[in-house]
Amino acid sequence: MTTNERRYDRRRLRQFLDGTARAEGIDRRDLIRLLAAGGAVAATSSLAWAPGAAAATVADDPAPGIVKPLPEDGFVVHGTNAETRWSALRGTGYHTPNELFFVRNHTRTPTISAADWRLRLWGSGLRGGEVEFDLDALRALPTTVHTAAVECAGNGRSFYATQQGEAASGTAWQLGAIGVARWRGVRLAEVLRRAGLRRDAVDVQPRGLDDPFVDSSGAELGRVRRPLPLAKALDDVLLAYEMNGAPLPPDHGHPVRVLVPSWIGIASIKWVGDIEVSAEPLYSPWNTDLYRLFGPDHPEGGSAPLTRQTVKSAFELAFDAPLAAGRTHELTGRSWSGAGVIRSVEVSTDGGRRWRPARLKDAPRRDSWVRWSVPWTPRRPGSATLLARATDSAGRTQPERSVYNQQGYLFDAVVRHPVLVTG
Ligand SMILES: Nc1nc2c(c(=O)[nH]1)N[C@H]1C(S)=C(S)[C@@H](COP(=O)(O)O)O[C@H]1N2
Ligand SMILES: [Mo]
């Protein structure tokens, strides 16, 4: 425990010194003194890191393969993945800052040089055979900018176990496997048109350049890839090379990723290296055994491959956050849906007996979230349960209970958020 804390502190100090950690309102010298006092830095330290110490810190990194810093107050690490803490989003603005955006890696973030990168289009659905684009060629095509969420299909999965008593396999995300960014790139439709589509093309399968994935049973599933029906590929899909005004960061697909608005995150292939365009339907493990619904309430052999995301809501607050009684607190949060815009959000501060409308702070938009707030003055000290329930323009309202599936996808039930009212 102590050693982990120390290791974390050392890492955070390094991040702070190279300007990648956030420490608003804290004097640099105070922070360094603070960390030194905790044993993070030798008392007489010149702040130069012994190479050996730095290497040890990296080797012990709790999220192997993620390149960006993962400060404890910003992320919860799950194996090769890291989810954003909702408490860290309060006051960050509409778009998730790149430094706080969750990372879902099947293996590890690869190092790809933008100068050497090529995108190859190939397959039976192309008229004139293989076509290649380099980054300059993509950048020369008409630019499209779109604000959209990327959200893992398993976001909220842990609540199947903790709220419904039904454990599901996979990463035990709370609600932080979502981020919203302003993506800039070129429409996939534009690239496909230039590559020359045949009339009988049906599926388009982007594939990542990260290492082939080996599942928990030891089976080699190959590189991460998932087919998109041509209709979606031609509609609103982007090949994105910028995220919130910056070149795509390494962990998020540098230099180019696919961005499939409103669909589950696995569709948005990072580090895309090639795209198969096919006149026959394509399958990959990511649209057959994975990313379908299996279980007693679903068809024998599984549901259709998953596409759109469900409706969800989250408070920008830690679980068990302390809130003083007798004071008015501005409870803030966000709600989103893959099926349309958010129409309304209701909040309950008494475990679901009474509900009142939250004030929406953004004009609702598709493919993204809306921020909201509601004032609350708790009267009595003790534990309390906050709930937020959204309704979207497709008429879907978050239910009390999600229909279970074995892999824990598409959790949409209202999440019970415990807080501690202090005296
Ligand atoms: N090449 C590749 N693309 C990928 C993945 C991956 O591991 N490799 N993970 C997918 C999953 S499951 C999700 S939820 C999103 C996560 O995107 P992010 O890491 O930028 O947040 O990327 C998707 N694209
Ligand atoms: Mo995902």
GROMACS .gro file of C-alpha atoms and ligand atoms in nm:
model
  448
    1MET     CA    1   0.000   0.000   0.000
    2THR     CA    2   0.266   0.246   0.115
    3THR     CA    3   0.492   0.157  -0.173
    4ASN     CA    4   0.210   0.195  -0.423
    5GLU     CA    5   0.123   0.536  -0.288
    6ARG     CA    6   0.486   0.637  -0.309
    7ARG     CA    7   0.517   0.513  -0.660
    8TYR     CA    8   0.206   0.700  -0.758
    9ASP     CA    9   0.330   1.020  -0.600
   10ARG     CA   10   0.658   0.993  -0.785
   11ARG     CA   11   0.480   0.946  -1.111
   12ARG     CA   12   0.250   1.239  -1.045
   13LEU     CA   13   0.542   1.464  -0.962
   14ARG     CA   14   0.712   1.370  -1.288
   15GLN     CA   15   0.391   1.451  -1.469
   16PHE     CA   16   0.363   1.779  -1.288
   17LEU     CA   17   0.721   1.875  -1.367
   18ASP     CA   18   0.678   1.807  -1.734
   19GLY     CA   19   0.356   2.000  -1.736
   20THR     CA   20   0.111   1.717  -1.794
   21ALA     CA   21  -0.048   1.700  -1.448
   22ARG     CA   22  -0.320   1.943  -1.348
   23ALA     CA   23  -0.259   2.133  -1.029
   24GLU     CA   24  -0.457   2.455  -1.060
   25GLY     CA   25  -0.418   2.696  -0.777
   26ILE     CA   26  -0.126   2.512  -0.623
   27ASP     CA   27   0.211   2.677  -0.610
   28ARG     CA   28   0.475   2.468  -0.781
   29ARG     CA   29   0.722   2.497  -0.495
   30ASP     CA   30   0.454   2.400  -0.241
   31LEU     CA   31   0.366   2.092  -0.437
   32ILE     CA   32   0.725   1.984  -0.469
   33ARG     CA   33   0.778   2.038  -0.094
   34LEU     CA   34   0.461   1.842  -0.022
   35LEU     CA   35   0.567   1.550  -0.232
   36ALA     CA   36   0.919   1.559  -0.091
   37ALA     CA   37   0.778   1.544   0.261
   38GLY     CA   38   0.582   1.233   0.168
   39GLY     CA   39   0.902   1.059   0.069
   40ALA     CA   40   0.837   1.095  -0.300
   41VAL     CA   41   1.158   1.284  -0.354
   42ALA     CA   42   1.480   1.254  -0.155
   43ALA     CA   43   1.494   1.548   0.085
   44THR     CA   44   1.791   1.704  -0.091
   45SER     CA   45   1.664   1.613  -0.434
   46SER     CA   46   1.768   1.824  -0.727
   47LEU     CA   47   1.451   1.696  -0.893
   48ALA     CA   48   1.657   1.497  -1.139
   49TRP     CA   49   1.532   1.144  -1.165
   50ALA     CA   50   1.773   0.857  -1.143
   51PRO     CA   51   1.716   0.663  -1.464
   52GLY     CA   52   1.679   0.341  -1.266
   53ALA     CA   53   1.403   0.485  -1.050
   54ALA     CA   54   1.213   0.614  -1.349
   55ALA     CA   55   1.238   0.281  -1.527
   56ALA     CA   56   1.107   0.097  -1.221
   57THR     CA   57   0.810   0.332  -1.205
   58VAL     CA   58   0.722   0.268  -1.567
   59ALA     CA   59   0.763  -0.108  -1.536
   60ASP     CA   60   0.522  -0.111  -1.242
   61ASP     CA   61   0.269   0.104  -1.421
   62PRO     CA   62  -0.077  -0.023  -1.328
   63ALA     CA   63  -0.210   0.022  -1.683
   64PRO     CA   64   0.049  -0.142  -1.908
   65GLY     CA   65   0.041  -0.009  -2.259
   66ILE     CA   66  -0.128   0.325  -2.195
   67VAL     CA   67   0.105   0.611  -2.282
   68LYS     CA   68  -0.055   0.913  -2.117
   69PRO     CA   69  -0.035   0.985  -1.745
   70LEU     CA   70  -0.323   0.840  -1.541
   71PRO     CA   71  -0.344   1.055  -1.228
   72GLU     CA   72  -0.530   0.887  -0.945
   73ASP     CA   73  -0.784   1.169  -0.918
   74GLY     CA   74  -0.868   1.144  -1.288
   75PHE     CA   75  -0.884   0.772  -1.361
   76VAL     CA   76  -0.968   0.427  -1.231
   77VAL     CA   77  -0.744   0.167  -1.393
   78HIS     CA   78  -0.880  -0.174  -1.496
   79GLY     CA   79  -0.600  -0.389  -1.642
   80THR     CA   80  -0.504  -0.240  -1.981
   81ASN     CA   81  -0.790   0.011  -1.960
   82ALA     CA   82  -0.862   0.329  -1.764
   83GLU     CA   83  -1.196   0.495  -1.701
   84THR     CA   84  -1.254   0.862  -1.632
   85ARG     CA   85  -1.363   0.958  -1.281
   86TRP     CA   86  -1.689   1.152  -1.305
   87SER     CA   87  -1.582   1.371  -1.015
   88ALA     CA   88  -1.297   1.497  -1.237
   89LEU     CA   89  -1.536   1.620  -1.508
   90ARG     CA   90  -1.708   1.881  -1.294
   91GLY     CA   91  -1.617   2.220  -1.436
   92THR     CA   92  -1.418   2.084  -1.731
   93GLY     CA   93  -1.655   2.217  -1.998
   94TYR     CA   94  -1.855   2.039  -2.261
   95HIS     CA   95  -1.581   1.834  -2.427
   96THR     CA   96  -1.380   1.579  -2.229
   97PRO     CA   97  -1.021   1.707  -2.216
   98ASN     CA   98  -0.790   1.468  -2.401
   99GLU     CA   99  -0.591   1.410  -2.080
  100LEU     CA  100  -0.907   1.285  -1.905
  101PHE     CA  101  -1.055   1.078  -2.188
  102PHE     CA  102  -1.101   0.708  -2.099
  103VAL     CA  103  -0.881   0.449  -2.271
  104ARG     CA  104  -0.995   0.104  -2.378
  105ASN     CA  105  -0.705  -0.101  -2.516
  106HIS     CA  106  -0.735  -0.468  -2.607
  107THR     CA  107  -0.354  -0.488  -2.595
  108ARG     CA  108  -0.135  -0.179  -2.584
  109THR     CA  109  -0.100   0.159  -2.749
  110PRO     CA  110   0.130   0.112  -3.050
  111THR     CA  111   0.391   0.368  -3.158
  112ILE     CA  112   0.307   0.474  -3.511
  113SER     CA  113   0.491   0.738  -3.708
  114ALA     CA  114   0.250   0.964  -3.893
  115ALA     CA  115   0.504   1.005  -4.173
  116ASP     CA  116   0.521   0.629  -4.239
  117TRP     CA  117   0.153   0.560  -4.185
  118ARG     CA  118  -0.059   0.442  -4.478
  119LEU     CA  119  -0.428   0.354  -4.506
  120ARG     CA  120  -0.490   0.067  -4.748
  121LEU     CA  121  -0.836  -0.001  -4.890
  122TRP     CA  122  -0.883  -0.342  -5.047
  123GLY     CA  123  -1.139  -0.616  -5.111
  124SER     CA  124  -1.403  -0.753  -5.344
  125GLY     CA  125  -1.623  -0.445  -5.304
  126LEU     CA  126  -1.379  -0.212  -5.484
  127ARG     CA  127  -1.403  -0.144  -5.855
  128GLY     CA  128  -1.039  -0.094  -5.941
  129GLY     CA  129  -0.847  -0.287  -5.675
  130GLU     CA  130  -0.635  -0.167  -5.385
  131VAL     CA  131  -0.591   0.203  -5.305
  132GLU     CA  132  -0.356   0.371  -5.056
  133PHE     CA  133  -0.372   0.706  -4.879
  134ASP     CA  134  -0.105   0.867  -4.667
  135LEU     CA  135  -0.186   1.126  -4.402
  136ASP     CA  136  -0.124   1.423  -4.633
  137ALA     CA  137  -0.358   1.273  -4.892
  138LEU     CA  138  -0.632   1.235  -4.627
  139ARG     CA  139  -0.575   1.587  -4.499
  140ALA     CA  140  -0.607   1.722  -4.852
  141LEU     CA  141  -0.964   1.590  -4.874
  142PRO     CA  142  -1.263   1.799  -4.757
  143THR     CA  143  -1.263   1.835  -4.379
  144THR     CA  144  -1.553   1.752  -4.149
  145VAL     CA  145  -1.579   1.842  -3.781
  146HIS     CA  146  -1.818   1.657  -3.553
  147THR     CA  147  -1.868   1.653  -3.176
  148ALA     CA  148  -1.949   1.298  -3.069
  149ALA     CA  149  -1.914   1.055  -2.782
  150VAL     CA  150  -1.710   0.740  -2.784
  151GLU     CA  151  -1.862   0.505  -2.527
  152CYS     CA  152  -1.770   0.146  -2.456
  153ALA     CA  153  -2.057  -0.104  -2.498
  154GLY     CA  154  -1.973  -0.226  -2.148
  155ASN     CA  155  -1.992   0.115  -1.981
  156GLY     CA  156  -2.183   0.070  -1.653
  157ARG     CA  157  -2.122  -0.308  -1.657
  158SER     CA  158  -2.028  -0.328  -1.287
  159PHE     CA  159  -2.383  -0.226  -1.191
  160TYR     CA  160  -2.525  -0.552  -1.325
  161ALA     CA  161  -2.344  -0.711  -1.030
  162THR     CA  162  -2.370  -0.439  -0.765
  163GLN     CA  163  -2.729  -0.327  -0.833
  164GLN     CA  164  -2.890  -0.631  -0.984
  165GLY     CA  165  -2.693  -0.918  -0.832
  166GLU     CA  166  -2.606  -1.056  -1.177
  167ALA     CA  167  -2.233  -1.070  -1.249
  168ALA     CA  168  -2.124  -1.022  -1.609
  169SER     CA  169  -1.789  -1.101  -1.771
  170GLY     CA  170  -1.558  -0.823  -1.886
  171THR     CA  171  -1.408  -0.500  -1.755
  172ALA     CA  172  -1.597  -0.382  -1.446
  173TRP     CA  173  -1.653  -0.027  -1.564
  174GLN     CA  174  -1.857   0.211  -1.355
  175LEU     CA  175  -1.987   0.498  -1.573
  176GLY     CA  176  -1.655   0.646  -1.686
  177ALA     CA  177  -1.605   0.456  -2.014
  178ILE     CA  178  -1.736   0.750  -2.215
  179GLY     CA  179  -1.589   1.074  -2.345
  180VAL     CA  180  -1.707   1.346  -2.582
  181ALA     CA  181  -1.462   1.513  -2.819
  182ARG     CA  182  -1.461   1.741  -3.117
  183TRP     CA  183  -1.327   1.519  -3.394
  184ARG     CA  184  -1.184   1.654  -3.718
  185GLY     CA  185  -1.124   1.434  -4.017
  186VAL     CA  186  -1.257   1.325  -4.350
  187ARG     CA  187  -1.580   1.139  -4.410
  188LEU     CA  188  -1.528   0.770  -4.475
  189ALA     CA  189  -1.783   0.813  -4.756
  190GLU     CA  190  -1.545   1.055  -4.928
  191VAL     CA  191  -1.256   0.809  -4.910
  192LEU     CA  192  -1.471   0.515  -5.025
  193ARG     CA  193  -1.601   0.715  -5.317
  194ARG     CA  194  -1.246   0.798  -5.427
  195ALA     CA  195  -1.141   0.437  -5.382
  196GLY     CA  196  -1.422   0.334  -5.619
  197LEU     CA  197  -1.709   0.132  -5.471
  198ARG     CA  198  -1.874  -0.149  -5.662
  199ARG     CA  199  -2.254  -0.153  -5.670
  200ASP     CA  200  -2.263  -0.483  -5.482
  201ALA     CA  201  -2.038  -0.373  -5.191
  202VAL     CA  202  -2.208  -0.448  -4.857
  203ASP     CA  203  -1.959  -0.436  -4.568
  204VAL     CA  204  -1.663  -0.221  -4.471
  205GLN     CA  205  -1.418  -0.354  -4.212
  206PRO     CA  206  -1.155  -0.124  -4.060
  207ARG     CA  207  -0.868  -0.296  -3.878
  208GLY     CA  208  -0.626  -0.161  -3.617
  209LEU     CA  209  -0.246  -0.167  -3.627
  210ASP     CA  210  -0.219  -0.263  -3.259
  211ASP     CA  211  -0.100  -0.614  -3.167
  212PRO     CA  212  -0.325  -0.913  -3.240
  213PHE     CA  213  -0.557  -0.982  -2.947
  214VAL     CA  214  -0.545  -1.303  -2.743
  215ASP     CA  215  -0.861  -1.358  -2.538
  216SER     CA  216  -0.881  -1.492  -2.182
  217SER     CA  217  -0.905  -1.852  -2.307
  218GLY     CA  218  -0.580  -1.810  -2.502
  219ALA     CA  219  -0.743  -1.792  -2.845
  220GLU     CA  220  -0.575  -1.563  -3.098
  221LEU     CA  221  -0.846  -1.341  -3.245
  222GLY     CA  222  -0.618  -1.139  -3.473
  223ARG     CA  223  -0.609  -0.763  -3.502
  224VAL     CA  224  -0.904  -0.565  -3.366
  225ARG     CA  225  -1.160  -0.526  -3.646
  226ARG     CA  226  -1.535  -0.509  -3.684
  227PRO     CA  227  -1.744  -0.478  -3.999
  228LEU     CA  228  -1.975  -0.183  -4.057
  229PRO     CA  229  -2.270  -0.210  -4.293
  230LEU     CA  230  -2.207   0.007  -4.598
  231ALA     CA  231  -2.513   0.223  -4.520
  232LYS     CA  232  -2.358   0.336  -4.190
  233ALA     CA  233  -2.011   0.373  -4.343
  234LEU     CA  234  -2.152   0.612  -4.604
  235ASP     CA  235  -2.365   0.803  -4.355
  236ASP     CA  236  -2.179   0.980  -4.073
  237VAL     CA  237  -1.856   0.787  -4.013
  238LEU     CA  238  -1.531   0.985  -3.997
  239LEU     CA  239  -1.166   0.901  -4.037
  240ALA     CA  240  -1.052   1.134  -3.759
  241TYR     CA  241  -0.701   1.279  -3.729
  242GLU     CA  242  -0.774   1.547  -3.469
  243MET     CA  243  -0.931   1.532  -3.123
  244ASN     CA  244  -1.030   1.859  -2.953
  245GLY     CA  245  -0.800   2.059  -3.181
  246ALA     CA  246  -0.489   1.844  -3.127
  247PRO     CA  247  -0.344   1.568  -3.343
  248LEU     CA  248  -0.496   1.240  -3.228
  249PRO     CA  249  -0.302   1.136  -2.912
  250PRO     CA  250  -0.123   0.797  -2.914
  251ASP     CA  251  -0.378   0.626  -2.685
  252HIS     CA  252  -0.673   0.739  -2.893
  253GLY     CA  253  -0.558   0.613  -3.231
  254HIS     CA  254  -0.271   0.826  -3.358
  255PRO     CA  255  -0.250   0.914  -3.640
  256VAL     CA  256  -0.601   0.818  -3.760
  257ARG     CA  257  -0.900   0.643  -3.605
  258VAL     CA  258  -1.248   0.558  -3.722
  259LEU     CA  259  -1.526   0.749  -3.545
  260VAL     CA  260  -1.872   0.594  -3.566
  261PRO     CA  261  -2.119   0.837  -3.405
  262SER     CA  262  -2.389   0.696  -3.174
  263TRP     CA  263  -2.262   0.337  -3.198
  264ILE     CA  264  -2.079   0.132  -2.934
  265GLY     CA  265  -1.709   0.217  -2.894
  266ILE     CA  266  -1.571  -0.098  -3.057
  267ALA     CA  267  -1.693   0.032  -3.395
  268SER     CA  268  -1.454   0.326  -3.366
  269ILE     CA  269  -1.134   0.140  -3.458
  270LYS     CA  270  -0.818   0.316  -3.341
  271TRP     CA  271  -0.485   0.319  -3.528
  272VAL     CA  272  -0.667   0.214  -3.845
  273GLY     CA  273  -0.426   0.060  -4.096
  274ASP     CA  274  -0.651  -0.096  -4.356
  275ILE     CA  275  -1.014  -0.117  -4.452
  276GLU     CA  276  -1.160  -0.418  -4.627
  277VAL     CA  277  -1.448  -0.331  -4.858
  278SER     CA  278  -1.644  -0.642  -4.932
  279ALA     CA  279  -1.915  -0.763  -5.167
  280GLU     CA  280  -1.990  -1.042  -4.917
  281PRO     CA  281  -2.098  -0.991  -4.555
  282LEU     CA  282  -1.800  -0.993  -4.320
  283TYR     CA  283  -1.763  -1.139  -3.974
  284SER     CA  284  -1.509  -1.092  -3.702
  285PRO     CA  285  -1.507  -1.205  -3.337
  286TRP     CA  286  -1.618  -0.849  -3.256
  287ASN     CA  287  -1.957  -0.890  -3.423
  288THR     CA  288  -2.020  -1.260  -3.352
  289ASP     CA  289  -1.915  -1.396  -3.008
  290LEU     CA  290  -1.857  -1.045  -2.878
  291TYR     CA  291  -2.088  -0.744  -2.889
  292ARG     CA  292  -2.415  -0.931  -2.917
  293LEU     CA  293  -2.655  -1.000  -2.630
  294PHE     CA  294  -2.649  -1.353  -2.487
  295GLY     CA  295  -2.859  -1.487  -2.202
  296PRO     CA  296  -3.203  -1.615  -2.108
  297ASP     CA  297  -3.382  -1.298  -2.221
  298HIS     CA  298  -3.218  -1.294  -2.564
  299PRO     CA  299  -3.259  -1.504  -2.878
  300GLU     CA  300  -3.094  -1.846  -2.891
  301GLY     CA  301  -2.748  -1.786  -3.043
  302GLY     CA  302  -2.750  -1.420  -2.943
  303SER     CA  303  -2.904  -1.094  -3.058
  304ALA     CA  304  -2.812  -0.908  -3.375
  305PRO     CA  305  -2.471  -0.734  -3.357
  306LEU     CA  306  -2.495  -0.430  -3.131
  307THR     CA  307  -2.500  -0.087  -3.286
  308ARG     CA  308  -2.655   0.210  -3.104
  309GLN     CA  309  -2.581   0.301  -2.746
  310THR     CA  310  -2.845   0.315  -2.473
  311VAL     CA  311  -2.957   0.605  -2.250
  312LYS     CA  312  -2.748   0.683  -1.942
  313SER     CA  313  -2.692   0.951  -1.680
  314ALA     CA  314  -2.412   1.024  -1.434
  315PHE     CA  315  -2.348   1.271  -1.154
  316GLU     CA  316  -2.017   1.459  -1.161
  317LEU     CA  317  -1.953   1.336  -0.810
  318ALA     CA  318  -1.761   1.053  -0.646
  319PHE     CA  319  -1.950   0.766  -0.488
  320ASP     CA  320  -1.982   0.830  -0.111
  321ALA     CA  321  -1.893   1.197  -0.161
  322PRO     CA  322  -1.943   1.397   0.162
  323LEU     CA  323  -2.197   1.683   0.138
  324ALA     CA  324  -2.265   1.915   0.431
  325ALA     CA  325  -2.620   1.921   0.573
  326GLY     CA  326  -2.798   2.256   0.578
  327ARG     CA  327  -2.608   2.390   0.274
  328THR     CA  328  -2.728   2.415  -0.082
  329HIS     CA  329  -2.525   2.203  -0.322
  330GLU     CA  330  -2.543   2.232  -0.699
  331LEU     CA  331  -2.565   1.870  -0.813
  332THR     CA  332  -2.433   1.847  -1.168
  333GLY     CA  333  -2.422   1.566  -1.419
  334ARG     CA  334  -2.462   1.463  -1.780
  335SER     CA  335  -2.703   1.239  -1.975
  336TRP     CA  336  -2.673   1.089  -2.322
  337SER     CA  337  -2.827   0.846  -2.567
  338GLY     CA  338  -2.732   0.674  -2.890
  339ALA     CA  339  -3.089   0.688  -3.020
  340GLY     CA  340  -3.150   1.062  -3.028
  341VAL     CA  341  -3.117   1.378  -2.822
  342ILE     CA  342  -3.193   1.396  -2.450
  343ARG     CA  343  -3.536   1.550  -2.391
  344SER     CA  344  -3.548   1.561  -2.012
  345VAL     CA  345  -3.365   1.456  -1.699
  346GLU     CA  346  -3.520   1.402  -1.356
  347VAL     CA  347  -3.331   1.376  -1.030
  348SER     CA  348  -3.427   1.214  -0.701
  349THR     CA  349  -3.237   1.281  -0.379
  350ASP     CA  350  -3.438   1.041  -0.164
  351GLY     CA  351  -3.371   0.709  -0.330
  352GLY     CA  352  -3.649   0.741  -0.588
  353ARG     CA  353  -3.960   0.846  -0.394
  354ARG     CA  354  -3.982   1.197  -0.537
  355TRP     CA  355  -3.841   1.326  -0.864
  356ARG     CA  356  -3.786   1.677  -0.993
  357PRO     CA  357  -3.669   1.806  -1.329
  358ALA     CA  358  -3.302   1.898  -1.372
  359ARG     CA  359  -3.212   2.215  -1.560
  360LEU     CA  360  -3.050   2.129  -1.894
  361LYS     CA  361  -2.748   2.350  -1.957
  362ASP     CA  362  -2.684   2.269  -2.324
  363ALA     CA  363  -2.902   2.264  -2.630
  364PRO     CA  364  -2.949   1.888  -2.669
  365ARG     CA  365  -2.756   1.742  -2.963
  366ARG     CA  366  -2.730   1.403  -3.124
  367ASP     CA  367  -2.436   1.169  -3.064
  368SER     CA  368  -2.341   1.355  -2.752
  369TRP     CA  369  -2.438   1.442  -2.394
  370VAL     CA  370  -2.622   1.724  -2.227
  371ARG     CA  371  -2.502   1.878  -1.901
  372TRP     CA  372  -2.758   1.944  -1.627
  373SER     CA  373  -2.783   2.065  -1.271
  374VAL     CA  374  -3.020   2.065  -0.978
  375PRO     CA  375  -2.982   2.238  -0.640
  376TRP     CA  376  -3.012   2.026  -0.326
  377THR     CA  377  -3.016   2.124   0.040
  378PRO     CA  378  -2.987   1.806   0.246
  379ARG     CA  379  -3.142   1.847   0.592
  380ARG     CA  380  -3.027   1.553   0.801
  381PRO     CA  381  -2.683   1.393   0.829
  382GLY     CA  382  -2.659   1.031   0.718
  383SER     CA  383  -2.636   0.836   0.396
  384ALA     CA  384  -2.853   0.930   0.098
  385THR     CA  385  -2.904   0.794  -0.252
  386LEU     CA  386  -2.907   1.019  -0.557
  387LEU     CA  387  -3.070   0.909  -0.881
  388ALA     CA  388  -3.079   1.064  -1.227
  389ARG     CA  389  -3.314   0.941  -1.500
  390ALA     CA  390  -3.308   1.063  -1.860
  391THR     CA  391  -3.558   1.039  -2.146
  392ASP     CA  392  -3.448   1.070  -2.508
  393SER     CA  393  -3.623   1.185  -2.825
  394ALA     CA  394  -3.687   0.823  -2.923
  395GLY     CA  395  -3.906   0.796  -2.613
  396ARG     CA  396  -3.669   0.576  -2.416
  397THR     CA  397  -3.655   0.643  -2.041
  398GLN     CA  398  -3.393   0.481  -1.819
  399PRO     CA  399  -3.557   0.184  -1.645
  400GLU     CA  400  -3.514   0.073  -1.285
  401ARG     CA  401  -3.352  -0.248  -1.403
  402SER     CA  402  -3.155  -0.343  -1.714
  403VAL     CA  403  -3.228  -0.662  -1.903
  404TYR     CA  404  -2.931  -0.887  -1.821
  405ASN     CA  405  -2.686  -1.020  -2.077
  406GLN     CA  406  -2.385  -1.240  -1.999
  407GLN     CA  407  -2.123  -0.994  -2.122
  408GLY     CA  408  -2.281  -0.700  -1.947
  409TYR     CA  409  -2.333  -0.471  -2.245
  410LEU     CA  410  -2.570  -0.176  -2.278
  411PHE     CA  411  -2.647  -0.114  -1.913
  412ASP     CA  412  -2.916   0.153  -1.909
  413ALA     CA  413  -3.083   0.137  -1.567
  414VAL     CA  414  -3.083   0.434  -1.328
  415VAL     CA  415  -2.764   0.415  -1.121
  416ARG     CA  416  -2.801   0.445  -0.743
  417HIS     CA  417  -2.539   0.697  -0.636
  418PRO     CA  418  -2.460   0.694  -0.262
  419VAL     CA  419  -2.349   1.012  -0.086
  420LEU     CA  420  -2.277   1.093   0.278
  421VAL     CA  421  -2.455   1.393   0.430
  422THR     CA  422  -2.232   1.525   0.706
  423GLY     CA  423  -2.339   1.719   1.013
  424LIG     N1  424  -0.744  -0.085  -3.285
  424LIG     C1  425  -0.824  -0.080  -3.177
  424LIG     N2  426  -0.935  -0.006  -3.183
  424LIG     C2  427  -1.017   0.003  -3.077
  424LIG     C3  428  -0.991  -0.070  -2.958
  424LIG     C4  429  -0.871  -0.147  -2.953
  424LIG     O1  430  -0.835  -0.209  -2.852
  424LIG     N3  431  -0.790  -0.149  -3.065
  424LIG     N4  432  -1.082  -0.067  -2.855
  424LIG     C5  433  -1.219  -0.032  -2.893
  424LIG     C6  434  -1.309  -0.013  -2.781
  424LIG     S1  435  -1.372  -0.154  -2.712
  424LIG     C7  436  -1.350   0.113  -2.741
  424LIG     S2  437  -1.465   0.131  -2.620
  424LIG     C8  438  -1.290   0.234  -2.801
  424LIG     C9  439  -1.224   0.319  -2.694
  424LIG     O2  440  -1.168   0.436  -2.747
  424LIG     P1  441  -1.068   0.524  -2.659
  424LIG     O3  442  -0.964   0.434  -2.603
  424LIG     O4  443  -1.015   0.629  -2.752
  424LIG     O5  444  -1.150   0.587  -2.549
  424LIG     O6  445  -1.194   0.206  -2.900
  424LIG    C10  446  -1.223   0.093  -2.980
  424LIG     N5  447  -1.127   0.082  -3.086
  425MO      MO  448  -1.541  -0.094  -2.572
   0.00000   0.00000   0.00000
